[in-house]
Amino acid sequence: MLDLAVKHLPVSPVRKMSEMLEKCGEKHKIITFGGGAPSLAPPKEALDFLSSEFKRDPHGASCYGSTKGMPRVRELVSELLKREEKISVDPDKEICLTEGGTEALFITFRTLLKYPDQIVLADPTYLAYYPQLNFLEDGVTHLPVYVQDDFQIDVNMLNESINDRTKAVLVLSPDNPTGRLLDKEVLRGIVELCEDKRLWLITDDIYKDMLYTGKFYNSRTFGGYDNTITCCSFSKSASMPGFRLGYVYGPADFIDKVAAIKSYISLCPSRPAQLCVEKYLEKKGKVRKKYLEKTVVPTYRKRRDKMVDCMERYLPKAEFSVPKGAFYMFPDMSRYLNKMDEETFANKLLEDEKVVVIPGKYFGEQGKKHLRLTFVSEPEDRIEEGFVRIANFLKENNL
Amino acid sequence: MLDLAVKHLPVSPVRKMSEMLEKCGEKHKIITFGGGAPSLAPPKEALDFLSSEFKRDPHGASCYGSTKGMPRVRELVSELLKREEKISVDPDKEICLTEGGTEALFITFRTLLKYPDQIVLADPTYLAYYPQLNFLEDGVTHLPVYVQDDFQIDVNMLNESINDRTKAVLVLSPDNPTGRLLDKEVLRGIVELCEDKRLWLITDDIYKDMLYTGKFYNSRTFGGYDNTITCCSFSKSASMPGFRLGYVYGPADFIDKVAAIKSYISLCPSRPAQLCVEKYLEKKGKVRKKYLEKTVVPTYRKRRDKMVDCMERYLPKAEFSVPKGAFYMFPDMSRYLNKMDEETFANKLLEDEKVVVIPGKYFGEQGKKHLRLTFVSEPEDRIEEGFVRIANFLKENNL
């Protein structure tokens, strides 16, 4: 084969697992605490509406649309932000719909950063930021956060981490993999620091609807309207990751560039996905509100409580923070691993016991000796079963 | 606002139009010969199947999947290529599904080319290649093609255009905007030249199913298995552009990189789109075959014939080539434009007569004084009405 213009390109272990699981014939035997893939179906009203649109106007439900997304859907997103987060976003100029949160983040990074710019990320944090930023040749400054502090960001340490190449700070709250919700005063401190230092603040709000304790604040509550970009997605909260719909909002000039880049990469967002979201958000988000309150939050809360309980009973020596939001736990497994590294542990656990967990090192240097376990994919009885298998694995391996 | 890492980013006039049309309240008054947006609905069987999957397994129809796409759908694409184009493509290693043809092209360019590499494009050709390549900082070598030659590529001229920065040649056949189908011997010559010069050959086969005269050949018929990449899409042939599903195939090492990059950009392809395509292609492509033979080709053939007829009656001084495939015409309007440039013409035509046409200059230097008109969007009576309006516009403006 002729030469390619790209060399080594790392792929997230969650993506590799996705491929593996999709080929796997005996899915039910595998218990997955792996990828953050909702096990719930999307709200029935949204799918029914889409099916009825396929009947009523099959062409209109399948056609191209504008790059930033249907004006009606952008308006509904703007109304949602007004209603729930008390912030004002112009649906025409300040919002662009995207192929999931992934595209929102990728284009945001591409638009804001250029080698040798640096971005500050908490460590540990979402594993897919690293290969995205690495591919774009952007530098990452790692800001350690600790289980003892419930993984809160230390604003003084953040301040010290900033150098003359720093151009942006990214915060994910509630967080993946730790489940940490940023404290109100910490968030205020980050906003003020970014304004003061003239840095872009990128907030990834994908888990804002999955909250078990505490309150979510949009960072703009504390300022930064002209230097804040927010990426979000319907994949997790509406349980529709396969539809690939997210959004990004920020200053109009920024969104202009995002839309241009989106037109090069993927032309326009999925029309069926937008129709589902139209139903999900219309009438003051009636469908959304009911779905979150009656289905999503209660389901995941029960699973979270079950997993916390299992952690205490089956892995009493693992240190962890009880997740306030999102759907992950990030136990420190040092006291169990002995000399085994956590990736070997994860691979062997899958092989021997058919339980999927994600090795902590992919989430950052601080993630070593940790595992990420999600409680989004399995019901309580299978969470228990998964921990029984993990306990068995520890015993079999004298860990 | 703080500085961005990107500067001027051109946006295709078709995209701008899309935004404009979507906001426009009186769509029916506008006759569009603009964007290549099918006016047909997708095959009913495909939409019905998707709706039934939403009922049968709402979670499974909405969930994440592997980056390269569902194994079953990749197999069906491979079978289609075997059956119709007599070529062998490994569904596991040599195919990646994408967010439409746009993502397939974007990632292909990113994977193969790097500044100061150059790629040879026919001029005129599809307008969206230019901003994509420009954004990626790849150089374009323009290879003029002429209406007198029915826009065929001259292989000797292609040979002469190659320099030591040239790394790839792209061919689009049937072509947008000219409707030209590459002659078998021309295609053979291009394949042999690329093999001989060790260049990547990228074939964009998006219009292969829309053929009115002649036969489509997969370029691999003539060799080049290890240096050819093909991008394609279901947007045009299955009339499902809003679903955003395309595919790219080529050597396994290339597809590996494509999948890695796709995981950074958009994670995985749309599941609902894949389910539609599963139905479209299963059982030896029964649904597809019927849809193309009974609906797509006859519908567009009639519209093509109508537009050719209108060209002759209303614009007798415009030189053009009768399209063999795709759904565009690209008349040379020099004899009508006088001193007006074609963009002023197009803008004024929209304003005065509510007819959308695309100025030729966006398709390349050779496109100046031309217009692109598509016959995919309007039925025959409205094509006639559009030409009546154009004739009226010429008269009103003494052109």
Short mmCIF file of C-alpha atoms in Angstrom, two decimals, chain A residues 71-254:
data_model
loop_
_atom_site.label_atom_id
_atom_site.label_comp_id
_atom_site.label_asym_id
_atom_site.label_seq_id
_atom_site.Cartn_x
_atom_site.Cartn_y
_atom_site.Cartn_z
CA PRO A 71 -34.58 26.40 12.99
CA ARG A 72 -37.49 24.94 15.00
CA VAL A 73 -35.21 22.55 16.90
CA ARG A 74 -32.65 25.26 17.62
CA GLU A 75 -35.48 27.38 19.03
CA LEU A 76 -36.58 24.53 21.28
CA VAL A 77 -33.03 24.11 22.58
CA SER A 78 -32.84 27.84 23.25
CA GLU A 79 -36.18 27.73 25.12
CA LEU A 80 -34.95 24.79 27.19
CA LEU A 81 -31.80 26.67 28.20
CA LYS A 82 -33.89 29.72 29.11
CA ARG A 83 -36.41 27.70 31.11
CA GLU A 84 -34.06 25.40 32.99
CA GLU A 85 -30.75 27.21 33.17
CA LYS A 86 -31.90 30.84 32.98
CA ILE A 87 -29.57 31.73 30.17
CA SER A 88 -30.25 33.45 26.89
CA VAL A 89 -28.94 31.92 23.65
CA ASP A 90 -29.90 33.18 20.18
CA PRO A 91 -31.26 30.14 18.31
CA ASP A 92 -30.36 31.64 14.95
CA LYS A 93 -26.78 32.70 15.60
CA GLU A 94 -25.47 31.00 18.71
CA ILE A 95 -26.44 27.31 18.39
CA CYS A 96 -25.32 24.58 16.02
CA LEU A 97 -26.68 21.03 16.15
CA THR A 98 -24.04 18.33 15.68
CA GLU A 99 -23.51 14.58 15.17
CA GLY A 100 -23.57 13.85 18.90
CA GLY A 101 -21.43 15.46 21.55
CA THR A 102 -18.33 14.02 19.85
CA GLU A 103 -18.63 16.24 16.79
CA ALA A 104 -19.48 19.24 18.99
CA LEU A 105 -16.25 18.73 20.92
CA PHE A 106 -14.10 17.94 17.88
CA ILE A 107 -15.18 21.06 16.01
CA THR A 108 -14.90 23.20 19.14
CA PHE A 109 -11.33 22.06 19.69
CA ARG A 110 -10.51 22.63 16.04
CA THR A 111 -12.03 26.10 16.10
CA LEU A 112 -10.39 27.34 19.29
CA LEU A 113 -7.00 25.68 19.38
CA LYS A 114 -3.98 25.35 17.16
CA TYR A 115 -0.51 24.00 17.85
CA PRO A 116 1.20 24.97 20.19
CA ASP A 117 -1.92 26.03 22.15
CA GLN A 118 -2.70 24.16 25.33
CA ILE A 119 -5.92 23.23 27.06
CA VAL A 120 -6.28 22.39 30.74
CA LEU A 121 -8.16 19.19 31.58
CA ALA A 122 -8.85 17.66 34.96
CA ASP A 123 -7.03 14.37 35.40
CA PRO A 124 -8.80 11.94 35.42
CA THR A 125 -11.46 12.94 32.93
CA TYR A 126 -13.31 11.62 29.86
CA LEU A 127 -10.92 9.40 27.92
CA ALA A 128 -11.96 10.45 24.41
CA TYR A 129 -10.76 14.05 24.85
CA TYR A 130 -7.15 12.89 24.68
CA PRO A 131 -7.11 11.21 21.25
CA GLN A 132 -9.20 14.06 19.81
CA LEU A 133 -6.79 16.69 21.09
CA ASN A 134 -3.76 14.61 20.19
CA PHE A 135 -5.03 14.17 16.63
CA LEU A 136 -5.48 17.94 16.35
CA GLU A 137 -1.96 18.44 17.75
CA ASP A 138 -3.26 20.44 20.70
CA GLY A 139 -1.37 20.25 23.97
CA VAL A 140 -2.99 19.06 27.17
CA THR A 141 -2.15 20.39 30.64
CA HIS A 142 -3.19 17.80 33.22
CA LEU A 143 -4.72 19.16 36.40
CA PRO A 144 -4.82 16.39 39.01
CA VAL A 145 -8.01 15.93 41.04
CA TYR A 146 -8.23 13.56 43.97
CA VAL A 147 -10.74 11.15 45.45
CA GLN A 148 -10.09 12.71 48.89
CA ASP A 149 -11.50 16.00 47.55
CA ASP A 150 -14.37 14.20 45.86
CA PHE A 151 -12.53 15.05 42.63
CA GLN A 152 -13.29 18.80 42.94
CA ILE A 153 -11.04 21.10 40.94
CA ASP A 154 -8.72 23.23 43.06
CA VAL A 155 -8.98 26.73 41.55
CA ASN A 156 -5.58 27.78 42.93
CA MET A 157 -3.95 24.77 41.33
CA LEU A 158 -5.81 25.57 38.10
CA ASN A 159 -4.43 29.10 38.26
CA GLU A 160 -0.90 27.78 38.73
CA SER A 161 -1.26 25.36 35.83
CA ILE A 162 -1.88 28.17 33.34
CA ASN A 163 1.07 29.17 31.18
CA ASP A 164 1.49 31.45 28.17
CA ARG A 165 0.45 28.70 25.78
CA THR A 166 -2.80 28.02 27.66
CA LYS A 167 -5.78 29.04 25.61
CA ALA A 168 -8.68 27.10 27.11
CA VAL A 169 -9.97 25.24 30.13
CA LEU A 170 -12.41 22.36 29.80
CA VAL A 171 -14.74 21.24 32.56
CA LEU A 172 -17.05 18.25 32.51
CA SER A 173 -19.65 18.27 35.27
CA PRO A 174 -21.16 15.91 36.24
CA ASP A 175 -17.97 14.13 35.35
CA ASN A 176 -17.04 10.97 33.54
CA PRO A 177 -15.41 8.83 35.03
CA THR A 178 -15.79 10.11 38.61
CA GLY A 179 -19.45 11.18 38.87
CA ARG A 180 -18.25 14.42 40.49
CA LEU A 181 -20.53 17.47 40.33
CA LEU A 182 -18.56 20.72 40.50
CA ASP A 183 -19.43 22.74 43.62
CA LYS A 184 -21.13 26.04 42.91
CA GLU A 185 -18.25 28.07 44.34
CA VAL A 186 -15.63 26.04 42.48
CA LEU A 187 -17.48 26.65 39.23
CA ARG A 188 -17.74 30.36 40.01
CA GLY A 189 -13.99 30.42 40.68
CA ILE A 190 -13.25 28.74 37.34
CA VAL A 191 -15.48 31.18 35.44
CA GLU A 192 -13.85 34.18 37.10
CA LEU A 193 -10.36 32.85 36.51
CA CYS A 194 -11.06 32.25 32.80
CA GLU A 195 -12.51 35.75 32.44
CA ASP A 196 -9.59 37.24 34.29
CA LYS A 197 -6.97 35.36 32.25
CA ARG A 198 -8.88 35.78 28.96
CA LEU A 199 -9.16 32.05 28.39
CA TRP A 200 -11.86 30.09 26.61
CA LEU A 201 -13.96 28.04 28.99
CA ILE A 202 -15.42 24.90 27.42
CA THR A 203 -18.13 23.23 29.46
CA ASP A 204 -19.22 19.73 28.52
CA ASP A 205 -22.74 19.47 29.94
CA ILE A 206 -23.65 16.06 28.57
CA TYR A 207 -24.55 14.63 32.00
CA LYS A 208 -26.42 17.65 33.38
CA ASP A 209 -29.77 15.81 33.38
CA MET A 210 -28.45 12.81 35.28
CA LEU A 211 -28.22 14.18 38.78
CA TYR A 212 -28.86 12.34 42.07
CA THR A 213 -27.60 14.85 44.63
CA GLY A 214 -27.07 18.61 44.37
CA LYS A 215 -27.91 21.16 41.71
CA PHE A 216 -26.48 21.79 38.25
CA TYR A 217 -25.45 25.36 37.38
CA ASN A 218 -24.82 26.59 33.88
CA SER A 219 -21.42 28.26 34.14
CA ARG A 220 -22.85 31.43 32.56
CA THR A 221 -24.74 31.96 35.82
CA PHE A 222 -21.42 33.39 36.99
CA GLY A 223 -20.43 35.26 33.80
CA GLY A 224 -18.27 34.47 30.82
CA TYR A 225 -20.93 34.86 28.13
CA ASP A 226 -18.38 35.90 25.54
CA ASN A 227 -15.67 33.35 26.29
CA THR A 228 -17.70 30.24 27.11
CA ILE A 229 -18.56 27.40 24.74
CA THR A 230 -20.90 24.61 25.81
CA CYS A 231 -21.08 21.17 24.22
CA CYS A 232 -24.00 18.89 24.94
CA SER A 233 -25.83 15.87 23.55
CA PHE A 234 -29.15 14.04 23.60
CA SER A 235 -27.39 10.67 23.57
CA LYS A 236 -27.40 10.09 27.31
CA SER A 237 -30.43 11.97 28.66
CA ALA A 238 -32.84 10.97 25.87
CA SER A 239 -31.23 7.51 25.56
CA MET A 240 -30.74 7.99 21.83
CA PRO A 241 -26.99 7.67 21.22
CA GLY A 242 -27.56 5.80 17.96
CA PHE A 243 -29.35 8.86 16.55
CA ARG A 244 -26.18 10.97 16.86
CA LEU A 245 -27.52 14.34 17.90
CA GLY A 246 -25.80 16.92 20.06
CA TYR A 247 -25.37 20.67 20.08
CA VAL A 248 -22.87 23.38 20.78
CA TYR A 249 -23.59 26.98 21.72
CA GLY A 250 -21.42 30.02 22.23
CA PRO A 251 -20.69 33.47 20.75
CA ALA A 252 -22.12 34.05 17.25
CA ASP A 253 -18.72 34.42 15.55
CA PHE A 254 -17.61 31.13 17.02
#
